[in-house]
Tab-separated table of C-alpha atoms and ligand atoms in Angstrom:
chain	number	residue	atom	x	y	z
A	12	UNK	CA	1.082	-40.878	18.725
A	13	UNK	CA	2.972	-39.516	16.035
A	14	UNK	CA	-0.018	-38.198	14.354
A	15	UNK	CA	-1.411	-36.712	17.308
A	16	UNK	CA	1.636	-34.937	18.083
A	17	UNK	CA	1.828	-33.536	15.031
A	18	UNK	CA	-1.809	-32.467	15.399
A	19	UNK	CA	-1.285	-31.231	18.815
A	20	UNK	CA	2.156	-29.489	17.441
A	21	UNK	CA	0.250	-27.944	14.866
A	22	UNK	CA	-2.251	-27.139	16.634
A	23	UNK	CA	0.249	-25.970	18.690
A	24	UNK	CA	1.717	-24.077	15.590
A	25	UNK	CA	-1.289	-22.090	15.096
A	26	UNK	CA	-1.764	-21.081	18.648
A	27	UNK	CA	2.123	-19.741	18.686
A	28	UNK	CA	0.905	-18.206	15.253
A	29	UNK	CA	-2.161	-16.562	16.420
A	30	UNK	CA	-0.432	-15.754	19.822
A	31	UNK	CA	2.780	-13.908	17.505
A	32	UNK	CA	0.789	-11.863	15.458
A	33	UNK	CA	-1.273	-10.584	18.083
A	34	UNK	CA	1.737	-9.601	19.682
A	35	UNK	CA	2.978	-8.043	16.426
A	36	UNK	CA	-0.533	-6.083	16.266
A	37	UNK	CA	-0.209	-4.911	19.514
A	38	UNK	CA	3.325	-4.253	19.278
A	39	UNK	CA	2.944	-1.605	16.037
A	40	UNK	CA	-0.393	-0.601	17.898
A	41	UNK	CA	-0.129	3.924	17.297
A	42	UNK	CA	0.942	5.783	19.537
A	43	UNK	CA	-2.683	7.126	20.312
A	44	UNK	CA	-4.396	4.654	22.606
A	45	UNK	CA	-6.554	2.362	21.267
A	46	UNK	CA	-10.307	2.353	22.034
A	47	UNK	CA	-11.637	4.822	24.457
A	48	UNK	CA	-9.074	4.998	27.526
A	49	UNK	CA	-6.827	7.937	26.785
A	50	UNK	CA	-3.898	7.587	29.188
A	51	UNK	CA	-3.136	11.316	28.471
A	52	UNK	CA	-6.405	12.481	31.047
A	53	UNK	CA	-7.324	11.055	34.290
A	54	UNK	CA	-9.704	12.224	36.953
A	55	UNK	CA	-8.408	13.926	39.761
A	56	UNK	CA	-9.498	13.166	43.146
A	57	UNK	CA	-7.610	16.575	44.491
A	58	UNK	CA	-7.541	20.488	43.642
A	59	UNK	CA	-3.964	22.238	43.261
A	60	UNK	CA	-5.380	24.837	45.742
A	61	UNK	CA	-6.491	21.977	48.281
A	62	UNK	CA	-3.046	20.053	48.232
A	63	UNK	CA	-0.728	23.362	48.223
A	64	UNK	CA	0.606	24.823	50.917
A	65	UNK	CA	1.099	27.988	49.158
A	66	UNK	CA	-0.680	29.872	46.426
A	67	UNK	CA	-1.296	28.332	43.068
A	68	UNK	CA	-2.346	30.342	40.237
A	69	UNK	CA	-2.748	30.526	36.461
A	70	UNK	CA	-2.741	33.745	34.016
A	71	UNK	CA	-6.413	34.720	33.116
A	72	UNK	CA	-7.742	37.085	30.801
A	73	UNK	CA	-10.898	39.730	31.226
A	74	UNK	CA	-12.708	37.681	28.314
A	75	UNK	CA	-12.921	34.135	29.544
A	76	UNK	CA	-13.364	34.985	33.307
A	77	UNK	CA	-16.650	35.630	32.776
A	78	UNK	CA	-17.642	32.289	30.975
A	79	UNK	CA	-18.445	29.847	33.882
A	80	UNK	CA	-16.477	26.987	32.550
A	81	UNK	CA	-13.520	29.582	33.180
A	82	UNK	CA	-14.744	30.937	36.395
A	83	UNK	CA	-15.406	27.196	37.772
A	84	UNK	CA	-12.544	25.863	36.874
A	85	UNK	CA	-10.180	28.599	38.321
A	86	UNK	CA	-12.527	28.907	41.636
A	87	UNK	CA	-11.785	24.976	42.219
A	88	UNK	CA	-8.029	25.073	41.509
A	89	UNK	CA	-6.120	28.178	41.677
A	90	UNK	CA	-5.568	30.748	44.584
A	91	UNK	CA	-4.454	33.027	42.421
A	92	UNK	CA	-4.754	35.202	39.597
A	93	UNK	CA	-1.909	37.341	36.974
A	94	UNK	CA	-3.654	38.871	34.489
A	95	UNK	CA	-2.023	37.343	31.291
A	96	UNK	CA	-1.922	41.082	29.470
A	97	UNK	CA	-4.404	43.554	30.772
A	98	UNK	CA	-3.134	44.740	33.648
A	99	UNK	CA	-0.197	46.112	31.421
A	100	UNK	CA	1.046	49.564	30.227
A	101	UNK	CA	-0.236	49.436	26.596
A	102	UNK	CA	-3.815	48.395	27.826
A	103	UNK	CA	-4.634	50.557	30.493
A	104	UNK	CA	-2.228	53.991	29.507
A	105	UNK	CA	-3.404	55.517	26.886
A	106	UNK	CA	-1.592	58.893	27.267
A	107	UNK	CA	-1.005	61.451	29.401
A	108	UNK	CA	-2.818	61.389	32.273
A	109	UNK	CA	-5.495	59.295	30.456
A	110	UNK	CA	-6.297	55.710	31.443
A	111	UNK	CA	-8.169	52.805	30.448
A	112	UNK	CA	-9.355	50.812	33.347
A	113	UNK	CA	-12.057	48.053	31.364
A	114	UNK	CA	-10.196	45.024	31.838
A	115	UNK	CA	-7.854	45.157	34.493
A	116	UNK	CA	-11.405	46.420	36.496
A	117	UNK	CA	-12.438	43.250	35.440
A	118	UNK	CA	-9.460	41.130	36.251
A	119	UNK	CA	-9.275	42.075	39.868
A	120	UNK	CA	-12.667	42.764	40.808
A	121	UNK	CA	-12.894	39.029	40.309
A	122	UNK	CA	-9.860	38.587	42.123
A	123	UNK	CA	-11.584	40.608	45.030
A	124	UNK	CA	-15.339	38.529	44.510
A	125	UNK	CA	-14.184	35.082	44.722
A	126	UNK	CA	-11.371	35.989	47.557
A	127	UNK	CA	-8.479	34.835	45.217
A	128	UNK	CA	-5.308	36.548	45.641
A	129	UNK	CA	-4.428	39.032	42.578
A	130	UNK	CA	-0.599	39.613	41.265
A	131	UNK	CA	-0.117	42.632	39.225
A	132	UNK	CA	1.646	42.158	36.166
A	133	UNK	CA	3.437	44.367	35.181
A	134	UNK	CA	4.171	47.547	35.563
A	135	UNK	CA	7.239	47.976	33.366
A	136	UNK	CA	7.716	46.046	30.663
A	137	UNK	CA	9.409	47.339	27.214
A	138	UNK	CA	7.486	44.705	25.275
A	139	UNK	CA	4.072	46.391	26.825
A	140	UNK	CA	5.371	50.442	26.589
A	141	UNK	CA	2.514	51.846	24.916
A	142	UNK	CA	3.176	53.212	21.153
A	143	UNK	CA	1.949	56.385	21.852
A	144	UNK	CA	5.337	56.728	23.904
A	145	UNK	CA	7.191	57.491	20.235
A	146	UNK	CA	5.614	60.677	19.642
A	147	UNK	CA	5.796	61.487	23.287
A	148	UNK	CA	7.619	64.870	22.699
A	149	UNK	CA	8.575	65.568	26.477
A	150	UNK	CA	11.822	66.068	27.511
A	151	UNK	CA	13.677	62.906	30.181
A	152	UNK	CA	12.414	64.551	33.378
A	153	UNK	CA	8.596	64.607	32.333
A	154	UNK	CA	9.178	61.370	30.655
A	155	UNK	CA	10.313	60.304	34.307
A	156	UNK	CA	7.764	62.333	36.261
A	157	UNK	CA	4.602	60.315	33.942
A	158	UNK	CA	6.336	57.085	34.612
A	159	UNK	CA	5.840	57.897	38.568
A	160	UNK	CA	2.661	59.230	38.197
A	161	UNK	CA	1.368	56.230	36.073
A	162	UNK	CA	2.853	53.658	38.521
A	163	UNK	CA	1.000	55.781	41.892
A	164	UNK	CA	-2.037	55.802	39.685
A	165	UNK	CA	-2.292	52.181	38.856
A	166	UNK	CA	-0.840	50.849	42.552
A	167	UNK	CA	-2.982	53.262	44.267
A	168	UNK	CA	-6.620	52.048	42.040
A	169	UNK	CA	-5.723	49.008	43.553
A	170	UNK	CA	-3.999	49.222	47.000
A	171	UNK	CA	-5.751	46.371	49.142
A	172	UNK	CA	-6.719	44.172	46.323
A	173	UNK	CA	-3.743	43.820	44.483
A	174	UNK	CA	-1.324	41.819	46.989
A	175	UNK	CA	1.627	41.930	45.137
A	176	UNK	CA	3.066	43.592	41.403
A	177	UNK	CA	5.941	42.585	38.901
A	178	UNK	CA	7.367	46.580	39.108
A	179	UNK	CA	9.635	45.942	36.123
A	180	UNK	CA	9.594	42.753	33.976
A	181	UNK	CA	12.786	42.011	31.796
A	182	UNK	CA	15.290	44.460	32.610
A	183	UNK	CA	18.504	42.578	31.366
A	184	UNK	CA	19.923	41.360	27.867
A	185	UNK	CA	20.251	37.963	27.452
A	186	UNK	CA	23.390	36.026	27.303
A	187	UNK	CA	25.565	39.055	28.806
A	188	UNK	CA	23.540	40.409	31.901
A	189	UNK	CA	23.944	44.057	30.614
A	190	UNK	CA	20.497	46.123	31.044
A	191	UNK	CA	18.337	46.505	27.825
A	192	UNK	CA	18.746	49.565	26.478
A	193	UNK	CA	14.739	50.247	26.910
A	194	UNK	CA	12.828	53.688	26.686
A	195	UNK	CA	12.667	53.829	30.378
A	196	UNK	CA	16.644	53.096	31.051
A	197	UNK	CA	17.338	55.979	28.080
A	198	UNK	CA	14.983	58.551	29.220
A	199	UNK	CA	15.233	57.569	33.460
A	200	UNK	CA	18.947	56.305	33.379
A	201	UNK	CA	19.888	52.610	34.868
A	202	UNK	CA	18.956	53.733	38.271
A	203	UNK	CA	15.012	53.851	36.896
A	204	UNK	CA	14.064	50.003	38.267
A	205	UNK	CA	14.945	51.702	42.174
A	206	UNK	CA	12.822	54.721	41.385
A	207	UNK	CA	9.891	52.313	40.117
A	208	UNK	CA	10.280	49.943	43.505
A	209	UNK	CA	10.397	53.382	45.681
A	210	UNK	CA	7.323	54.642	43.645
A	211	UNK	CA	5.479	51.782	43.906
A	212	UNK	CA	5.819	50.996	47.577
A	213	UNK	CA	5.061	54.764	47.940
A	214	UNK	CA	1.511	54.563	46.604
A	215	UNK	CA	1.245	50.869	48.449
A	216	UNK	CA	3.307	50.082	51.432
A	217	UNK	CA	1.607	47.162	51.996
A	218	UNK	CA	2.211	45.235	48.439
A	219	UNK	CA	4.967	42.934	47.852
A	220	UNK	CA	7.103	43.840	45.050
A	221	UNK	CA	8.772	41.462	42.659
A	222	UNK	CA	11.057	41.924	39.933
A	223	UNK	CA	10.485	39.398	36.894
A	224	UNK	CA	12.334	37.835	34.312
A	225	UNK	CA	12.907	34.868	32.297
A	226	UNK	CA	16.383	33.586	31.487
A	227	UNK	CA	17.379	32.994	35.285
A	228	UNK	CA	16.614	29.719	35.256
A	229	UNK	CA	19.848	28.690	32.654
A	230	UNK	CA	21.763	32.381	31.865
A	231	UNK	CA	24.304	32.182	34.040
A	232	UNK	CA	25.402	35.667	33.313
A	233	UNK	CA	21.787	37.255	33.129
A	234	UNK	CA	21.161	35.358	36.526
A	235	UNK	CA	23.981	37.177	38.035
A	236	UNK	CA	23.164	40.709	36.793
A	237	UNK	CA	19.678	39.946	38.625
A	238	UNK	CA	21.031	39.093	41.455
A	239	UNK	CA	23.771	41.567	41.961
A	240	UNK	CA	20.749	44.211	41.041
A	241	UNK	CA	18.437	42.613	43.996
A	242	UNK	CA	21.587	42.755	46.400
A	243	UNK	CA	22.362	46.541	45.727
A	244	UNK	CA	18.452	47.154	45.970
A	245	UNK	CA	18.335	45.749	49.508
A	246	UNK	CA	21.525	47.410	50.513
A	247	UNK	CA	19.893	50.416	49.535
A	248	UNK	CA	17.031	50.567	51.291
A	249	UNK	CA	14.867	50.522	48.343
A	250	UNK	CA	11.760	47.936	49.194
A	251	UNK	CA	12.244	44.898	46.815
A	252	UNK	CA	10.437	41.608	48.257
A	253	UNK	CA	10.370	39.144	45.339
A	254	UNK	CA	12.236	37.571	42.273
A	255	UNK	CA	9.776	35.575	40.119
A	256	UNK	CA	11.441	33.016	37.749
A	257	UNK	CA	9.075	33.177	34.780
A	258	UNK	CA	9.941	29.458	34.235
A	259	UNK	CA	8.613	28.906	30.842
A	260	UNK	CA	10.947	25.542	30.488
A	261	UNK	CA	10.963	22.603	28.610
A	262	UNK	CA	10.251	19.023	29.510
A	263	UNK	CA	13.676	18.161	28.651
A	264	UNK	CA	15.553	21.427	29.623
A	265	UNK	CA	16.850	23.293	31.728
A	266	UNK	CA	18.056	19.745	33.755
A	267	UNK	CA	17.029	19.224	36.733
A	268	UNK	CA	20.456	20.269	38.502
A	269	UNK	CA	20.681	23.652	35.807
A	270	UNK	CA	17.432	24.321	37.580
A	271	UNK	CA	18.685	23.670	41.157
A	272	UNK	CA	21.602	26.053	40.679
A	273	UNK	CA	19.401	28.711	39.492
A	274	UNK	CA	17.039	28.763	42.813
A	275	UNK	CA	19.974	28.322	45.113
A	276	UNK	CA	21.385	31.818	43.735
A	277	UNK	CA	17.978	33.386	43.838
A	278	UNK	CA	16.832	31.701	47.273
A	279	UNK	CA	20.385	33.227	49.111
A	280	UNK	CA	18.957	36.422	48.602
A	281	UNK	CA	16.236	36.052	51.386
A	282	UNK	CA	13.848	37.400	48.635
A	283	UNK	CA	10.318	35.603	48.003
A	284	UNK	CA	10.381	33.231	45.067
A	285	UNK	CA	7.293	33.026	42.388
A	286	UNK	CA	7.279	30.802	39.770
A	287	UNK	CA	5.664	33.207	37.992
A	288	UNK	CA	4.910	31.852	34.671
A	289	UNK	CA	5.061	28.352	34.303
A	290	UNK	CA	4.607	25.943	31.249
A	291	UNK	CA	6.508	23.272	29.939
A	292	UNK	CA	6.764	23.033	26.358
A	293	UNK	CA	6.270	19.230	24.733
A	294	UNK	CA	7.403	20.326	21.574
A	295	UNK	CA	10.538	22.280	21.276
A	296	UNK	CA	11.895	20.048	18.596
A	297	UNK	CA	8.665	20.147	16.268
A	298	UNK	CA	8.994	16.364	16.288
A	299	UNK	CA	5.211	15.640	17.183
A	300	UNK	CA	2.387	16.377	15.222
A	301	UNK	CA	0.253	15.395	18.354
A	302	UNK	CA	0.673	14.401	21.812
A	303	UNK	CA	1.201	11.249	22.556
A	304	UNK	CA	1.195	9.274	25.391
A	305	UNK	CA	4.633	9.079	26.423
A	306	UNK	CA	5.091	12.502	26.167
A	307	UNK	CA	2.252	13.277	27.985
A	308	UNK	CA	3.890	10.515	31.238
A	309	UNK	CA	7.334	12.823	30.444
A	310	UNK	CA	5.066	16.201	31.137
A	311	UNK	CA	3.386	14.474	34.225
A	312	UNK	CA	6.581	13.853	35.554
A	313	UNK	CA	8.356	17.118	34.583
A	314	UNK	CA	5.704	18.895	36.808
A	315	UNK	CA	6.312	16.702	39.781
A	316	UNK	CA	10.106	17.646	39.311
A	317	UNK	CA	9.238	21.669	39.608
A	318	UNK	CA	6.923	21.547	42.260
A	319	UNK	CA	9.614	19.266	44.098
A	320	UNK	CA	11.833	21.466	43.266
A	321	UNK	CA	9.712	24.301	44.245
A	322	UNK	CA	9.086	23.161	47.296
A	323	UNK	CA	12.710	22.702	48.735
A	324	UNK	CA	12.322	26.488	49.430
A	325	UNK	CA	11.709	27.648	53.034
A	326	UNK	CA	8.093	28.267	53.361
A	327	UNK	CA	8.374	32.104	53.833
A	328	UNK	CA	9.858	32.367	50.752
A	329	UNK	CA	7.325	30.473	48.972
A	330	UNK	CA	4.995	32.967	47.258
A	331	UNK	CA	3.498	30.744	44.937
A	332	UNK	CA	3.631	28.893	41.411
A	333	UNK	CA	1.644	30.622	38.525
A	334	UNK	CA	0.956	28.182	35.475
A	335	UNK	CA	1.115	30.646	32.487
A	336	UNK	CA	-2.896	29.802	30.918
A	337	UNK	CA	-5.354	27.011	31.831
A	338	UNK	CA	-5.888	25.498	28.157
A	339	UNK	CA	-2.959	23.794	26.113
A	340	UNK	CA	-4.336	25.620	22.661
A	341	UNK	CA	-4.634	29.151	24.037
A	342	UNK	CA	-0.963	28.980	25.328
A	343	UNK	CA	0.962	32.152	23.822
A	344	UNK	CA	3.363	29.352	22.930
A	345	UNK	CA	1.451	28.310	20.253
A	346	UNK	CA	2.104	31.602	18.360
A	347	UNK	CA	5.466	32.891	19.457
A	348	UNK	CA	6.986	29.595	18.043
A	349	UNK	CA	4.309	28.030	15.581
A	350	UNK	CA	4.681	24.308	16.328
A	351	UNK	CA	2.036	22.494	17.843
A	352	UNK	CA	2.366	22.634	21.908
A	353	UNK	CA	0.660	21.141	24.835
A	354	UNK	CA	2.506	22.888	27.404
A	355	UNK	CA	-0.110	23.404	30.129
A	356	UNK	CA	-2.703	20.945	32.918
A	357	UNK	CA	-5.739	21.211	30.666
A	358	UNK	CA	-6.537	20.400	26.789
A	359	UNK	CA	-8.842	22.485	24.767
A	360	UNK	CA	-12.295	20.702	26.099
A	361	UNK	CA	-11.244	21.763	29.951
A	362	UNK	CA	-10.034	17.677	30.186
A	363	UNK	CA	-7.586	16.975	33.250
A	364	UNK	CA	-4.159	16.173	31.926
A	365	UNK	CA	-2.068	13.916	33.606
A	366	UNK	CA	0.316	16.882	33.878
A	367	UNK	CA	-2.238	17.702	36.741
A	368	UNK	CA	-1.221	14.776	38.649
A	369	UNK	CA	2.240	15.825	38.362
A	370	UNK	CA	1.593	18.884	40.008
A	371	UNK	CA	-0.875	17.613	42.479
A	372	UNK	CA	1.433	14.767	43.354
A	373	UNK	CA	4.621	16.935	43.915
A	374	UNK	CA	2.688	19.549	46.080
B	26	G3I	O1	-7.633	39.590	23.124
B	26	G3I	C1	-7.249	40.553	22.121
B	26	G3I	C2	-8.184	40.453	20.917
B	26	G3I	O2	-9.497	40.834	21.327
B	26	G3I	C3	-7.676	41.374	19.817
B	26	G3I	O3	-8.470	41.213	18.667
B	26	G3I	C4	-6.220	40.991	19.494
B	26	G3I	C5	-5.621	41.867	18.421
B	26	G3I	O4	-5.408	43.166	18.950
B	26	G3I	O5	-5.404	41.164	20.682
B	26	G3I	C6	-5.827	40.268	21.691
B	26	G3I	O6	-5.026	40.491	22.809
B	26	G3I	C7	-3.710	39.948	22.713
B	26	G3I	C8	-3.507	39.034	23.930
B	26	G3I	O7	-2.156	38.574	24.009
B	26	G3I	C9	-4.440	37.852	23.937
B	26	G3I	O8	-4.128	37.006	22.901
B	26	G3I	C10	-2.725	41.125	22.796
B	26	G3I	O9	-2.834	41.887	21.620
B	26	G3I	C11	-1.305	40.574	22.930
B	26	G3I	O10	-0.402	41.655	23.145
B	26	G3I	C12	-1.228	39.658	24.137
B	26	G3I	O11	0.073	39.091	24.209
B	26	G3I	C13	0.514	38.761	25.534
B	26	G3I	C14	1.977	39.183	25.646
B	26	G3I	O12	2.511	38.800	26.918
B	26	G3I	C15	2.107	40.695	25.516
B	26	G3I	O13	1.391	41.332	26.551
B	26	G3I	C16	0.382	37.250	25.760
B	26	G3I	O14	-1.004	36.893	25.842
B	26	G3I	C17	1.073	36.849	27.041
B	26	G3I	O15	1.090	35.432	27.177
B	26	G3I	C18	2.509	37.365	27.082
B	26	G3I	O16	3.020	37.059	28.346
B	26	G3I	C19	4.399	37.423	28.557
B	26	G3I	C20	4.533	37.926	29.970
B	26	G3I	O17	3.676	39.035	30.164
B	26	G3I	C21	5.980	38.260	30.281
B	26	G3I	N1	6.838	37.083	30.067
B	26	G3I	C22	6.738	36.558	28.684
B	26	G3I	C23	5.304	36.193	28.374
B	26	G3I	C24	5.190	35.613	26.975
B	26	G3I	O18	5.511	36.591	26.029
């Protein structure tokens, strides 16, 4: 009896033995999944643009929009279209009075073809004043009369196929809500963003015009400049319809409540909301060298949170969520901080992430 039981207990032994260490194998197992299930894609069985009840769009660029895998992919999901640079002042004015019209052509004539809504971005932006503008040798007023007559020009090319424009895109300092001290605020004077609204809605009473910014989302002091500005606008008369949050967050930051805050002060102005330029970076503290599983369930769930979010706005003032690119490795993140980032719904072979479902799921 004895013997058997020491047979069967060591048989037993090596069954608890085999049984352990295939625990221990599977409990070091890498973070990348095993064999050929990657938990970080999944197949979707719904579009963005099916499950939304308002626009959903994603920055595009003249180059790719013509490649099919682009054009397919953005037909199927989005609503619509920013374009990610060339619709800006350093691309299309190339002096004065002269303009180059290529791209941003491009950009919205698609727009137009495939009936998919078309945001202007931007007007004015410092980051995107031409370089010509340094040897511009005119005094403030023609400095001021160009800027009108570039803004008519551009809204007016396309009046009834642009909906909507980001007139002026960063106007306040970070951290202390005082306006940039920009060529257009020394050479117009602070009151420049009104003139650009009046100008724009001028050449195109019909668009809706947003101002733009990051930083609202967690600068308390930049948030209130922005909103103090939007309040004097509309007590002025001057036609302002929008605030877009650019929203380029991180999965772990701004919180959830930071967040909250932000589009309570921005929804009490009445104003349409865009998230404007949405991605969520997975890497802020350089700690991956690729993205792993868990941080791709922490992404998937960080997008449910914003659209949620998103979505506790009344529906007029819902203009729409923008992701800022459709592919993780052609993300502008990738340069401007130089750590590997996955901050977007699609990896570099077009694959669904699971930071689709997210989205899809929160919509
Ligand atoms: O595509 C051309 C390429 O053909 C050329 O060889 C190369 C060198 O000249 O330039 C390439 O274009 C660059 C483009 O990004 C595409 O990579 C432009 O020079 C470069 O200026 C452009 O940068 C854009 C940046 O705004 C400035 O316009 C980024 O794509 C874009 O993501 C970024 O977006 C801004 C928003 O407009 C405002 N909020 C912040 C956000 C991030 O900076």
């Amino acid at each position: 009896m004895e013997k058997i039981q020491q047979r069967q207990s060591s048989g037993g032994a090596v069954r608890v033995a085999a049984l352990l260490s295939l625990m221990v194998l599977f409990a070091c197992k890498p973070e990348a999944p095993v064999g050929p299930e990657d938990k970080k894609i999944y197949t979707p069985v719904s579009t963005l643009r099916g499950e939304a009840p308002f626009p959903v769009g994603t920055a595009v660029q003249s180059g790719r929009i013509d490649q099919s895998s682009y054009a397919n992919l953005i037909n199927k999901e989005f609503s619509s279209i920013t374009a990610e640079y060339e619709m800006k002042q350093d691309v299309i004015h190339m002096g004065p009075g002269s303009y180059e019209w290529g791209s941003s052509d491009a950009i919205v004539d698609f727009g137009v073809k495939n009936s998919i809504r078309v945001h202007g971005h931007a007007l004015l932006w410092h980051s995107s004043a031409p370089a010509w503008f340094d040897t511009y040798s005119g005094d403030n007023a023609a400095f001021e009369q160009m800027m009108k007559t570039y803004i008519q020009t551009v809204v007016t090319r396309y009046k009834g196929k642009v909906a909507s424009w980001d007139v002026v895109n960063e106007a306040f300092e970070d951290g202390s809500g005082a306006y940039r001290n920009t060529i257009y605020y020394q050479k117009m004077g602070p009151d420049y963003i009104a003139k650009c609204f009046q100008w724009a809605h001028e050449a195109d009473p019909d668009a809706l015009l947003f101002y733009n910014d990051y930083g609202a989302e967690y600068d308390n002091s930049k948030r209130k400049a922005i909103v103090e500005m939007i309040e004097d606008l509309k007590a002025r008369g001057i036609p302002i319809h929008g605030f877009g949050f650019q929203m380029h967050i991180n999965y772990n930051w701004p919180s959830l409540s930071e967040l909250t805050k932000a589009l309570d002060a921005l929804k009490a102005t009445g104003l349409k909301i865009h998230f404007s330029e949405l991605d969520v970076r997975m890497n802020p503290a350089n700690d991956l060298t690729s993205f792993t599983e868990a941080r791709a369930l922490a992404q998937e769930e960080r997008y449910r949170e914003i659209v949620t979010l998103y979505k506790t706005l009344p529906a007029e003032q819902q203009f729409g969520i923008t992701l800022w690119g459709i592919k993780d490795n052609e993300s502008w993140l990738l340069n401007f901080w130089g750590n590997p980032e996955w901050p977007l719904l699609f990896d570099s072979d077009f694959r669904y992430k699971i930071a689709h479902r997210g989205m899809v799921e929160g919509l």
